Amino acid sequence: MNFGSQQQTPFPHTPLPGNQDIQPITSVSEFLDDGSAMHHCVASYIESTEGRGLTYRVLAPKRATLKIVRLPDGKLRIGQIKLAYNATPAENTSGRLSKWSDTISRT
């Protein structure tokens, strides 16, 4: 994929703020950098991010990429969590991210 001049294009505002461990990916360039750093195929999902999904860089408890999806009723839920090389995270990582998304979704 070649995104050329689109790399600095910002994504729409994210309704879920990040924190020191969970940071929203806010541009095409950040999206591509995350996929490269994590050695996974997140870049193939780039077109689904506009309006339907949000992607986050997770720094702790384990480095991961988090995809939040918007359901037809407007609610948000975790769609996918992947570690480097598309590995599946341990339960403690998934559980911590679920708690974060539940807390943020209620505000």
PDB file of N, CA and C in Angstrom:
ATOM      1  N   MET A   1       0.828  -1.176   0.000  1.00  0.00           N
ATOM      2  CA  MET A   1       0.000   0.000   0.000  1.00  0.00           C
ATOM      3  C   MET A   1       0.876   1.244   0.000  1.00  0.00           C
ATOM      4  N   ASN A   2       0.516   2.207  -0.794  1.00  0.00           N
ATOM      5  CA  ASN A   2       1.256   3.457  -0.851  1.00  0.00           C
ATOM      6  C   ASN A   2       0.298   4.596  -0.519  1.00  0.00           C
ATOM      7  N   PHE A   3       0.553   5.262   0.600  1.00  0.00           N
ATOM      8  CA  PHE A   3      -0.347   6.319   1.044  1.00  0.00           C
ATOM      9  C   PHE A   3       0.213   7.710   0.782  1.00  0.00           C
ATOM     10  N   GLY A   4       1.473   7.805   0.350  1.00  0.00           N
ATOM     11  CA  GLY A   4       2.079   9.063  -0.051  1.00  0.00           C
ATOM     12  C   GLY A   4       1.696  10.251   0.797  1.00  0.00           C
ATOM     13  N   SER A   5       1.060  11.252   0.173  1.00  0.00           N
ATOM     14  CA  SER A   5       0.720  12.496   0.854  1.00  0.00           C
ATOM     15  C   SER A   5      -0.352  12.326   1.926  1.00  0.00           C
ATOM     16  N   GLN A   6      -1.026  11.201   1.960  1.00  0.00           N
ATOM     17  CA  GLN A   6      -2.071  10.960   2.966  1.00  0.00           C
ATOM     18  C   GLN A   6      -1.503  10.640   4.342  1.00  0.00           C
ATOM     19  N   GLN A   7      -0.190  10.391   4.436  1.00  0.00           N
ATOM     20  CA  GLN A   7       0.381   9.941   5.697  1.00  0.00           C
ATOM     21  C   GLN A   7       0.169  10.904   6.850  1.00  0.00           C
ATOM     22  N   GLN A   8       0.075  12.188   6.600  1.00  0.00           N
ATOM     23  CA  GLN A   8      -0.142  13.145   7.683  1.00  0.00           C
ATOM     24  C   GLN A   8      -1.619  13.457   7.892  1.00  0.00           C
ATOM     25  N   THR A   9      -2.484  12.801   7.125  1.00  0.00           N
ATOM     26  CA  THR A   9      -3.918  13.032   7.249  1.00  0.00           C
ATOM     27  C   THR A   9      -4.397  12.567   8.621  1.00  0.00           C
ATOM     28  N   PRO A  10      -5.033  13.460   9.388  1.00  0.00           N
ATOM     29  CA  PRO A  10      -5.532  13.042  10.707  1.00  0.00           C
ATOM     30  C   PRO A  10      -6.818  12.222  10.579  1.00  0.00           C
ATOM     31  N   PHE A  11      -7.000  11.315  11.508  1.00  0.00           N
ATOM     32  CA  PHE A  11      -8.243  10.568  11.587  1.00  0.00           C
ATOM     33  C   PHE A  11      -9.277  11.435  12.304  1.00  0.00           C
ATOM     34  N   PRO A  12     -10.558  11.092  12.177  1.00  0.00           N
ATOM     35  CA  PRO A  12     -11.588  11.839  12.916  1.00  0.00           C
ATOM     36  C   PRO A  12     -11.323  11.760  14.422  1.00  0.00           C
ATOM     37  N   HIS A  13     -11.820  12.746  15.145  1.00  0.00           N
ATOM     38  CA  HIS A  13     -11.673  12.792  16.598  1.00  0.00           C
ATOM     39  C   HIS A  13     -12.148  11.490  17.239  1.00  0.00           C
ATOM     40  N   THR A  14     -11.406  11.008  18.198  1.00  0.00           N
ATOM     41  CA  THR A  14     -11.794   9.800  18.916  1.00  0.00           C
ATOM     42  C   THR A  14     -12.596  10.156  20.166  1.00  0.00           C
ATOM     43  N   PRO A  15     -13.741   9.509  20.365  1.00  0.00           N
ATOM     44  CA  PRO A  15     -14.547   9.795  21.557  1.00  0.00           C
ATOM     45  C   PRO A  15     -13.988   9.155  22.821  1.00  0.00           C
ATOM     46  N   LEU A  16     -13.029   8.256  22.684  1.00  0.00           N
ATOM     47  CA  LEU A  16     -12.431   7.599  23.849  1.00  0.00           C
ATOM     48  C   LEU A  16     -11.022   8.133  24.050  1.00  0.00           C
ATOM     49  N   PRO A  17     -10.809   8.935  25.075  1.00  0.00           N
ATOM     50  CA  PRO A  17      -9.461   9.461  25.306  1.00  0.00           C
ATOM     51  C   PRO A  17      -8.519   8.344  25.734  1.00  0.00           C
ATOM     52  N   GLY A  18      -7.278   8.519  25.476  1.00  0.00           N
ATOM     53  CA  GLY A  18      -6.288   7.553  25.919  1.00  0.00           C
ATOM     54  C   GLY A  18      -5.788   7.899  27.307  1.00  0.00           C
ATOM     55  N   ASN A  19      -4.739   7.216  27.693  1.00  0.00           N
ATOM     56  CA  ASN A  19      -4.060   7.513  28.948  1.00  0.00           C
ATOM     57  C   ASN A  19      -2.585   7.189  28.741  1.00  0.00           C
ATOM     58  N   GLN A  20      -1.811   7.109  29.797  1.00  0.00           N
ATOM     59  CA  GLN A  20      -0.374   6.880  29.613  1.00  0.00           C
ATOM     60  C   GLN A  20      -0.072   5.508  29.010  1.00  0.00           C
ATOM     61  N   ASP A  21      -0.968   4.545  29.158  1.00  0.00           N
ATOM     62  CA  ASP A  21      -0.731   3.198  28.644  1.00  0.00           C
ATOM     63  C   ASP A  21      -1.496   2.877  27.368  1.00  0.00           C
ATOM     64  N   ILE A  22      -2.520   3.656  27.058  1.00  0.00           N
ATOM     65  CA  ILE A  22      -3.382   3.398  25.897  1.00  0.00           C
ATOM     66  C   ILE A  22      -3.533   4.713  25.133  1.00  0.00           C
ATOM     67  N   GLN A  23      -2.918   4.770  23.938  1.00  0.00           N
ATOM     68  CA  GLN A  23      -2.871   6.025  23.191  1.00  0.00           C
ATOM     69  C   GLN A  23      -3.580   5.899  21.851  1.00  0.00           C
ATOM     70  N   PRO A  24      -4.484   6.825  21.535  1.00  0.00           N
ATOM     71  CA  PRO A  24      -5.160   6.755  20.243  1.00  0.00           C
ATOM     72  C   PRO A  24      -4.173   6.969  19.097  1.00  0.00           C
ATOM     73  N   ILE A  25      -4.353   6.226  18.044  1.00  0.00           N
ATOM     74  CA  ILE A  25      -3.590   6.426  16.815  1.00  0.00           C
ATOM     75  C   ILE A  25      -4.386   7.434  16.011  1.00  0.00           C
ATOM     76  N   THR A  26      -3.770   8.575  15.704  1.00  0.00           N
ATOM     77  CA  THR A  26      -4.530   9.706  15.192  1.00  0.00           C
ATOM     78  C   THR A  26      -4.263  10.088  13.738  1.00  0.00           C
ATOM     79  N   SER A  27      -3.372   9.368  13.056  1.00  0.00           N
ATOM     80  CA  SER A  27      -3.093   9.710  11.657  1.00  0.00           C
ATOM     81  C   SER A  27      -2.694   8.463  10.874  1.00  0.00           C
ATOM     82  N   VAL A  28      -2.720   8.594   9.570  1.00  0.00           N
ATOM     83  CA  VAL A  28      -2.306   7.500   8.686  1.00  0.00           C
ATOM     84  C   VAL A  28      -0.867   7.108   8.991  1.00  0.00           C
ATOM     85  N   SER A  29      -0.007   8.090   9.182  1.00  0.00           N
ATOM     86  CA  SER A  29       1.399   7.822   9.470  1.00  0.00           C
ATOM     87  C   SER A  29       1.568   6.999  10.752  1.00  0.00           C
ATOM     88  N   GLU A  30       0.870   7.388  11.826  1.00  0.00           N
ATOM     89  CA  GLU A  30       0.939   6.634  13.081  1.00  0.00           C
ATOM     90  C   GLU A  30       0.412   5.217  12.895  1.00  0.00           C
ATOM     91  N   PHE A  31      -0.630   5.080  12.099  1.00  0.00           N
ATOM     92  CA  PHE A  31      -1.238   3.776  11.830  1.00  0.00           C
ATOM     93  C   PHE A  31      -0.231   2.856  11.151  1.00  0.00           C
ATOM     94  N   LEU A  32       0.430   3.383  10.119  1.00  0.00           N
ATOM     95  CA  LEU A  32       1.422   2.598   9.388  1.00  0.00           C
ATOM     96  C   LEU A  32       2.631   2.279  10.258  1.00  0.00           C
ATOM     97  N   ASP A  33       3.059   3.253  11.081  1.00  0.00           N
ATOM     98  CA  ASP A  33       4.191   3.027  11.978  1.00  0.00           C
ATOM     99  C   ASP A  33       3.886   1.930  12.988  1.00  0.00           C
ATOM    100  N   ASP A  34       2.658   1.907  13.507  1.00  0.00           N
ATOM    101  CA  ASP A  34       2.286   0.890  14.480  1.00  0.00           C
ATOM    102  C   ASP A  34       2.326  -0.503  13.837  1.00  0.00           C
ATOM    103  N   GLY A  35       1.792  -0.617  12.643  1.00  0.00           N
ATOM    104  CA  GLY A  35       1.827  -1.902  11.944  1.00  0.00           C
ATOM    105  C   GLY A  35       3.250  -2.375  11.695  1.00  0.00           C
ATOM    106  N   SER A  36       4.121  -1.455  11.329  1.00  0.00           N
ATOM    107  CA  SER A  36       5.517  -1.798  11.088  1.00  0.00           C
ATOM    108  C   SER A  36       6.217  -2.218  12.382  1.00  0.00           C
ATOM    109  N   ALA A  37       6.005  -1.457  13.443  1.00  0.00           N
ATOM    110  CA  ALA A  37       6.635  -1.765  14.729  1.00  0.00           C
ATOM    111  C   ALA A  37       6.158  -3.093  15.295  1.00  0.00           C
ATOM    112  N   MET A  38       4.887  -3.395  15.074  1.00  0.00           N
ATOM    113  CA  MET A  38       4.297  -4.604  15.645  1.00  0.00           C
ATOM    114  C   MET A  38       4.369  -5.808  14.703  1.00  0.00           C
ATOM    115  N   HIS A  39       4.818  -5.590  13.481  1.00  0.00           N
ATOM    116  CA  HIS A  39       4.941  -6.671  12.494  1.00  0.00           C
ATOM    117  C   HIS A  39       3.615  -7.403  12.298  1.00  0.00           C
ATOM    118  N   HIS A  40       2.553  -6.612  12.137  1.00  0.00           N
ATOM    119  CA  HIS A  40       1.259  -7.221  11.838  1.00  0.00           C
ATOM    120  C   HIS A  40       0.551  -6.438  10.748  1.00  0.00           C
ATOM    121  N   CYS A  41      -0.635  -6.855  10.400  1.00  0.00           N
ATOM    122  CA  CYS A  41      -1.323  -6.351   9.208  1.00  0.00           C
ATOM    123  C   CYS A  41      -2.325  -5.242   9.510  1.00  0.00           C
ATOM    124  N   VAL A  42      -2.127  -4.448  10.559  1.00  0.00           N
ATOM    125  CA  VAL A  42      -3.080  -3.401  10.897  1.00  0.00           C
ATOM    126  C   VAL A  42      -3.303  -2.446   9.721  1.00  0.00           C
ATOM    127  N   ALA A  43      -2.296  -2.222   8.895  1.00  0.00           N
ATOM    128  CA  ALA A  43      -2.439  -1.299   7.762  1.00  0.00           C
ATOM    129  C   ALA A  43      -3.517  -1.750   6.782  1.00  0.00           C
ATOM    130  N   SER A  44      -3.795  -3.045   6.731  1.00  0.00           N
ATOM    131  CA  SER A  44      -4.841  -3.528   5.816  1.00  0.00           C
ATOM    132  C   SER A  44      -6.230  -3.107   6.282  1.00  0.00           C
ATOM    133  N   TYR A  45      -6.343  -2.622   7.529  1.00  0.00           N
ATOM    134  CA  TYR A  45      -7.633  -2.182   8.070  1.00  0.00           C
ATOM    135  C   TYR A  45      -7.814  -0.671   7.999  1.00  0.00           C
ATOM    136  N   ILE A  46      -6.896   0.024   7.383  1.00  0.00           N
ATOM    137  CA  ILE A  46      -6.900   1.482   7.444  1.00  0.00           C
ATOM    138  C   ILE A  46      -8.194   2.097   6.924  1.00  0.00           C
ATOM    139  N   GLU A  47      -8.783   1.543   5.896  1.00  0.00           N
ATOM    140  CA  GLU A  47     -10.006   2.117   5.352  1.00  0.00           C
ATOM    141  C   GLU A  47     -11.200   1.932   6.282  1.00  0.00           C
ATOM    142  N   SER A  48     -11.143   0.961   7.181  1.00  0.00           N
ATOM    143  CA  SER A  48     -12.262   0.740   8.104  1.00  0.00           C
ATOM    144  C   SER A  48     -12.184   1.642   9.324  1.00  0.00           C
ATOM    145  N   THR A  49     -11.133   2.441   9.443  1.00  0.00           N
ATOM    146  CA  THR A  49     -11.009   3.282  10.630  1.00  0.00           C
ATOM    147  C   THR A  49     -11.897   4.508  10.564  1.00  0.00           C
ATOM    148  N   GLU A  50     -12.141   5.036   9.392  1.00  0.00           N
ATOM    149  CA  GLU A  50     -12.927   6.264   9.297  1.00  0.00           C
ATOM    150  C   GLU A  50     -14.383   6.026   9.668  1.00  0.00           C
ATOM    151  N   GLY A  51     -14.760   6.553  10.826  1.00  0.00           N
ATOM    152  CA  GLY A  51     -16.140   6.515  11.249  1.00  0.00           C
ATOM    153  C   GLY A  51     -16.611   5.224  11.887  1.00  0.00           C
ATOM    154  N   ARG A  52     -15.949   4.114  11.633  1.00  0.00           N
ATOM    155  CA  ARG A  52     -16.446   2.840  12.147  1.00  0.00           C
ATOM    156  C   ARG A  52     -15.549   2.220  13.200  1.00  0.00           C
ATOM    157  N   GLY A  53     -14.313   2.629  13.250  1.00  0.00           N
ATOM    158  CA  GLY A  53     -13.410   2.001  14.194  1.00  0.00           C
ATOM    159  C   GLY A  53     -12.363   2.970  14.693  1.00  0.00           C
ATOM    160  N   LEU A  54     -11.807   2.660  15.832  1.00  0.00           N
ATOM    161  CA  LEU A  54     -10.762   3.453  16.460  1.00  0.00           C
ATOM    162  C   LEU A  54      -9.615   2.509  16.760  1.00  0.00           C
ATOM    163  N   THR A  55      -8.406   2.969  16.569  1.00  0.00           N
ATOM    164  CA  THR A  55      -7.252   2.119  16.818  1.00  0.00           C
ATOM    165  C   THR A  55      -6.359   2.791  17.851  1.00  0.00           C
ATOM    166  N   TYR A  56      -5.850   1.974  18.773  1.00  0.00           N
ATOM    167  CA  TYR A  56      -5.026   2.474  19.870  1.00  0.00           C
ATOM    168  C   TYR A  56      -3.723   1.699  19.953  1.00  0.00           C
ATOM    169  N   ARG A  57      -2.679   2.403  20.368  1.00  0.00           N
ATOM    170  CA  ARG A  57      -1.383   1.817  20.663  1.00  0.00           C
ATOM    171  C   ARG A  57      -1.402   1.526  22.158  1.00  0.00           C
ATOM    172  N   VAL A  58      -1.245   0.278  22.529  1.00  0.00           N
ATOM    173  CA  VAL A  58      -1.238  -0.115  23.942  1.00  0.00           C
ATOM    174  C   VAL A  58       0.216  -0.321  24.359  1.00  0.00           C
ATOM    175  N   LEU A  59       0.619   0.360  25.415  1.00  0.00           N
ATOM    176  CA  LEU A  59       2.002   0.281  25.886  1.00  0.00           C
ATOM    177  C   LEU A  59       2.163  -0.622  27.105  1.00  0.00           C
ATOM    178  N   ALA A  60       1.099  -0.829  27.870  1.00  0.00           N
ATOM    179  CA  ALA A  60       1.168  -1.673  29.064  1.00  0.00           C
ATOM    180  C   ALA A  60      -0.219  -2.240  29.334  1.00  0.00           C
ATOM    181  N   PRO A  61      -0.359  -3.392  29.906  1.00  0.00           N
ATOM    182  CA  PRO A  61       0.692  -4.181  30.522  1.00  0.00           C
ATOM    183  C   PRO A  61       1.592  -4.885  29.506  1.00  0.00           C
ATOM    184  N   LYS A  62       1.174  -4.987  28.267  1.00  0.00           N
ATOM    185  CA  LYS A  62       1.974  -5.598  27.205  1.00  0.00           C
ATOM    186  C   LYS A  62       1.751  -4.782  25.942  1.00  0.00           C
ATOM    187  N   ARG A  63       2.779  -4.541  25.153  1.00  0.00           N
ATOM    188  CA  ARG A  63       2.656  -3.765  23.919  1.00  0.00           C
ATOM    189  C   ARG A  63       1.695  -4.480  22.975  1.00  0.00           C
ATOM    190  N   ALA A  64       0.671  -3.756  22.532  1.00  0.00           N
ATOM    191  CA  ALA A  64      -0.367  -4.353  21.674  1.00  0.00           C
ATOM    192  C   ALA A  64      -0.996  -3.262  20.810  1.00  0.00           C
ATOM    193  N   THR A  65      -1.818  -3.690  19.869  1.00  0.00           N
ATOM    194  CA  THR A  65      -2.650  -2.794  19.085  1.00  0.00           C
ATOM    195  C   THR A  65      -4.094  -3.163  19.390  1.00  0.00           C
ATOM    196  N   LEU A  66      -4.894  -2.156  19.672  1.00  0.00           N
ATOM    197  CA  LEU A  66      -6.288  -2.346  20.087  1.00  0.00           C
ATOM    198  C   LEU A  66      -7.207  -1.696  19.067  1.00  0.00           C
ATOM    199  N   LYS A  67      -8.193  -2.438  18.620  1.00  0.00           N
ATOM    200  CA  LYS A  67      -9.201  -1.899  17.695  1.00  0.00           C
ATOM    201  C   LYS A  67     -10.531  -1.847  18.437  1.00  0.00           C
ATOM    202  N   ILE A  68     -11.129  -0.660  18.473  1.00  0.00           N
ATOM    203  CA  ILE A  68     -12.462  -0.455  19.041  1.00  0.00           C
ATOM    204  C   ILE A  68     -13.415  -0.292  17.864  1.00  0.00           C
ATOM    205  N   VAL A  69     -14.526  -0.992  17.893  1.00  0.00           N
ATOM    206  CA  VAL A  69     -15.506  -0.881  16.809  1.00  0.00           C
ATOM    207  C   VAL A  69     -16.776  -0.209  17.313  1.00  0.00           C
ATOM    208  N   ARG A  70     -17.414   0.495  16.393  1.00  0.00           N
ATOM    209  CA  ARG A  70     -18.686   1.150  16.699  1.00  0.00           C
ATOM    210  C   ARG A  70     -19.802   0.250  16.173  1.00  0.00           C
ATOM    211  N   LEU A  71     -20.701  -0.139  17.062  1.00  0.00           N
ATOM    212  CA  LEU A  71     -21.836  -0.979  16.698  1.00  0.00           C
ATOM    213  C   LEU A  71     -22.911  -0.134  16.017  1.00  0.00           C
ATOM    214  N   PRO A  72     -23.850  -0.764  15.318  1.00  0.00           N
ATOM    215  CA  PRO A  72     -24.910   0.005  14.644  1.00  0.00           C
ATOM    216  C   PRO A  72     -25.689   0.939  15.575  1.00  0.00           C
ATOM    217  N   ASP A  73     -25.792   0.576  16.863  1.00  0.00           N
ATOM    218  CA  ASP A  73     -26.520   1.436  17.801  1.00  0.00           C
ATOM    219  C   ASP A  73     -25.649   2.563  18.374  1.00  0.00           C
ATOM    220  N   GLY A  74     -24.414   2.668  17.878  1.00  0.00           N
ATOM    221  CA  GLY A  74     -23.514   3.730  18.314  1.00  0.00           C
ATOM    222  C   GLY A  74     -22.616   3.362  19.476  1.00  0.00           C
ATOM    223  N   LYS A  75     -22.872   2.241  20.133  1.00  0.00           N
ATOM    224  CA  LYS A  75     -22.048   1.819  21.255  1.00  0.00           C
ATOM    225  C   LYS A  75     -20.682   1.343  20.738  1.00  0.00           C
ATOM    226  N   LEU A  76     -19.696   1.446  21.614  1.00  0.00           N
ATOM    227  CA  LEU A  76     -18.345   1.026  21.276  1.00  0.00           C
ATOM    228  C   LEU A  76     -17.994  -0.237  22.036  1.00  0.00           C
ATOM    229  N   ARG A  77     -17.225  -1.105  21.396  1.00  0.00           N
ATOM    230  CA  ARG A  77     -16.737  -2.302  22.077  1.00  0.00           C
ATOM    231  C   ARG A  77     -15.385  -2.691  21.489  1.00  0.00           C
ATOM    232  N   ILE A  78     -14.642  -3.492  22.212  1.00  0.00           N
ATOM    233  CA  ILE A  78     -13.360  -3.972  21.706  1.00  0.00           C
ATOM    234  C   ILE A  78     -13.623  -4.938  20.566  1.00  0.00           C
ATOM    235  N   GLY A  79     -12.992  -4.652  19.443  1.00  0.00           N
ATOM    236  CA  GLY A  79     -13.117  -5.522  18.278  1.00  0.00           C
ATOM    237  C   GLY A  79     -11.973  -6.510  18.189  1.00  0.00           C
ATOM    238  N   GLN A  80     -10.762  -6.044  18.542  1.00  0.00           N
ATOM    239  CA  GLN A  80      -9.603  -6.902  18.371  1.00  0.00           C
ATOM    240  C   GLN A  80      -8.440  -6.355  19.197  1.00  0.00           C
ATOM    241  N   ILE A  81      -7.652  -7.256  19.754  1.00  0.00           N
ATOM    242  CA  ILE A  81      -6.412  -6.906  20.449  1.00  0.00           C
ATOM    243  C   ILE A  81      -5.345  -7.851  19.906  1.00  0.00           C
ATOM    244  N   LYS A  82      -4.258  -7.283  19.404  1.00  0.00           N
ATOM    245  CA  LYS A  82      -3.181  -8.116  18.869  1.00  0.00           C
ATOM    246  C   LYS A  82      -1.837  -7.648  19.390  1.00  0.00           C
ATOM    247  N   LEU A  83      -0.993  -8.611  19.728  1.00  0.00           N
ATOM    248  CA  LEU A  83       0.385  -8.345  20.099  1.00  0.00           C
ATOM    249  C   LEU A  83       1.227  -8.367  18.819  1.00  0.00           C
ATOM    250  N   ALA A  84       2.522  -8.230  18.961  1.00  0.00           N
ATOM    251  CA  ALA A  84       3.415  -8.304  17.803  1.00  0.00           C
ATOM    252  C   ALA A  84       3.198  -9.624  17.063  1.00  0.00           C
ATOM    253  N   TYR A  85       3.340  -9.563  15.758  1.00  0.00           N
ATOM    254  CA  TYR A  85       3.178 -10.726  14.884  1.00  0.00           C
ATOM    255  C   TYR A  85       1.791 -11.358  15.007  1.00  0.00           C
ATOM    256  N   ASN A  86       0.778 -10.552  15.329  1.00  0.00           N
ATOM    257  CA  ASN A  86      -0.616 -10.993  15.451  1.00  0.00           C
ATOM    258  C   ASN A  86      -0.847 -12.009  16.573  1.00  0.00           C
ATOM    259  N   ALA A  87       0.054 -12.040  17.538  1.00  0.00           N
ATOM    260  CA  ALA A  87      -0.128 -12.957  18.666  1.00  0.00           C
ATOM    261  C   ALA A  87      -1.331 -12.515  19.505  1.00  0.00           C
ATOM    262  N   THR A  88      -1.971 -13.483  20.140  1.00  0.00           N
ATOM    263  CA  THR A  88      -3.116 -13.232  21.005  1.00  0.00           C
ATOM    264  C   THR A  88      -2.623 -12.855  22.404  1.00  0.00           C
ATOM    265  N   PRO A  89      -3.175 -11.805  23.003  1.00  0.00           N
ATOM    266  CA  PRO A  89      -2.711 -11.390  24.327  1.00  0.00           C
ATOM    267  C   PRO A  89      -3.175 -12.341  25.434  1.00  0.00           C
ATOM    268  N   ALA A  90      -2.436 -12.299  26.524  1.00  0.00           N
ATOM    269  CA  ALA A  90      -2.818 -13.061  27.710  1.00  0.00           C
ATOM    270  C   ALA A  90      -4.079 -12.456  28.310  1.00  0.00           C
ATOM    271  N   GLU A  91      -4.750 -13.214  29.128  1.00  0.00           N
ATOM    272  CA  GLU A  91      -6.011 -12.783  29.740  1.00  0.00           C
ATOM    273  C   GLU A  91      -5.863 -11.496  30.551  1.00  0.00           C
ATOM    274  N   ASN A  92      -4.726 -11.314  31.237  1.00  0.00           N
ATOM    275  CA  ASN A  92      -4.574 -10.094  32.047  1.00  0.00           C
ATOM    276  C   ASN A  92      -4.534  -8.846  31.168  1.00  0.00           C
ATOM    277  N   THR A  93      -3.955  -8.920  29.987  1.00  0.00           N
ATOM    278  CA  THR A  93      -3.938  -7.778  29.076  1.00  0.00           C
ATOM    279  C   THR A  93      -5.340  -7.522  28.541  1.00  0.00           C
ATOM    280  N   SER A  94      -6.005  -8.562  28.066  1.00  0.00           N
ATOM    281  CA  SER A  94      -7.369  -8.406  27.547  1.00  0.00           C
ATOM    282  C   SER A  94      -8.308  -7.873  28.618  1.00  0.00           C
ATOM    283  N   GLY A  95      -8.195  -8.406  29.834  1.00  0.00           N
ATOM    284  CA  GLY A  95      -9.060  -7.980  30.928  1.00  0.00           C
ATOM    285  C   GLY A  95      -8.847  -6.521  31.294  1.00  0.00           C
ATOM    286  N   ARG A  96      -7.604  -6.096  31.334  1.00  0.00           N
ATOM    287  CA  ARG A  96      -7.307  -4.697  31.670  1.00  0.00           C
ATOM    288  C   ARG A  96      -7.861  -3.757  30.608  1.00  0.00           C
ATOM    289  N   LEU A  97      -7.741  -4.127  29.342  1.00  0.00           N
ATOM    290  CA  LEU A  97      -8.256  -3.286  28.262  1.00  0.00           C
ATOM    291  C   LEU A  97      -9.781  -3.267  28.259  1.00  0.00           C
ATOM    292  N   SER A  98     -10.398  -4.378  28.601  1.00  0.00           N
ATOM    293  CA  SER A  98     -11.866  -4.417  28.696  1.00  0.00           C
ATOM    294  C   SER A  98     -12.357  -3.490  29.802  1.00  0.00           C
ATOM    295  N   LYS A  99     -11.679  -3.508  30.937  1.00  0.00           N
ATOM    296  CA  LYS A  99     -12.061  -2.615  32.041  1.00  0.00           C
ATOM    297  C   LYS A  99     -11.931  -1.159  31.624  1.00  0.00           C
ATOM    298  N   TRP A 100     -10.833  -0.823  30.922  1.00  0.00           N
ATOM    299  CA  TRP A 100     -10.643   0.547  30.442  1.00  0.00           C
ATOM    300  C   TRP A 100     -11.774   0.954  29.503  1.00  0.00           C
ATOM    301  N   SER A 101     -12.082   0.111  28.527  1.00  0.00           N
ATOM    302  CA  SER A 101     -13.118   0.481  27.559  1.00  0.00           C
ATOM    303  C   SER A 101     -14.491   0.559  28.221  1.00  0.00           C
ATOM    304  N   ASP A 102     -14.784  -0.299  29.186  1.00  0.00           N
ATOM    305  CA  ASP A 102     -16.062  -0.229  29.907  1.00  0.00           C
ATOM    306  C   ASP A 102     -16.179   1.071  30.684  1.00  0.00           C
ATOM    307  N   THR A 103     -15.125   1.451  31.381  1.00  0.00           N
ATOM    308  CA  THR A 103     -15.128   2.673  32.174  1.00  0.00           C
ATOM    309  C   THR A 103     -15.277   3.893  31.294  1.00  0.00           C
ATOM    310  N   ILE A 104     -14.532   3.944  30.218  1.00  0.00           N
ATOM    311  CA  ILE A 104     -14.575   5.098  29.324  1.00  0.00           C
ATOM    312  C   ILE A 104     -15.916   5.169  28.604  1.00  0.00           C
ATOM    313  N   SER A 105     -16.477   4.057  28.216  1.00  0.00           N
ATOM    314  CA  SER A 105     -17.739   4.031  27.472  1.00  0.00           C
ATOM    315  C   SER A 105     -18.912   4.558  28.288  1.00  0.00           C
ATOM    316  N   ARG A 106     -18.823   4.472  29.605  1.00  0.00           N
ATOM    317  CA  ARG A 106     -19.905   4.928  30.463  1.00  0.00           C
ATOM    318  C   ARG A 106     -19.919   6.433  30.664  1.00  0.00           C
ATOM    319  N   THR A 107     -18.824   7.107  30.292  1.00  0.00           N
ATOM    320  CA  THR A 107     -18.750   8.548  30.543  1.00  0.00           C
ATOM    321  C   THR A 107     -19.397   9.343  29.434  1.00  0.00           C
TER     322      THR A 107
END
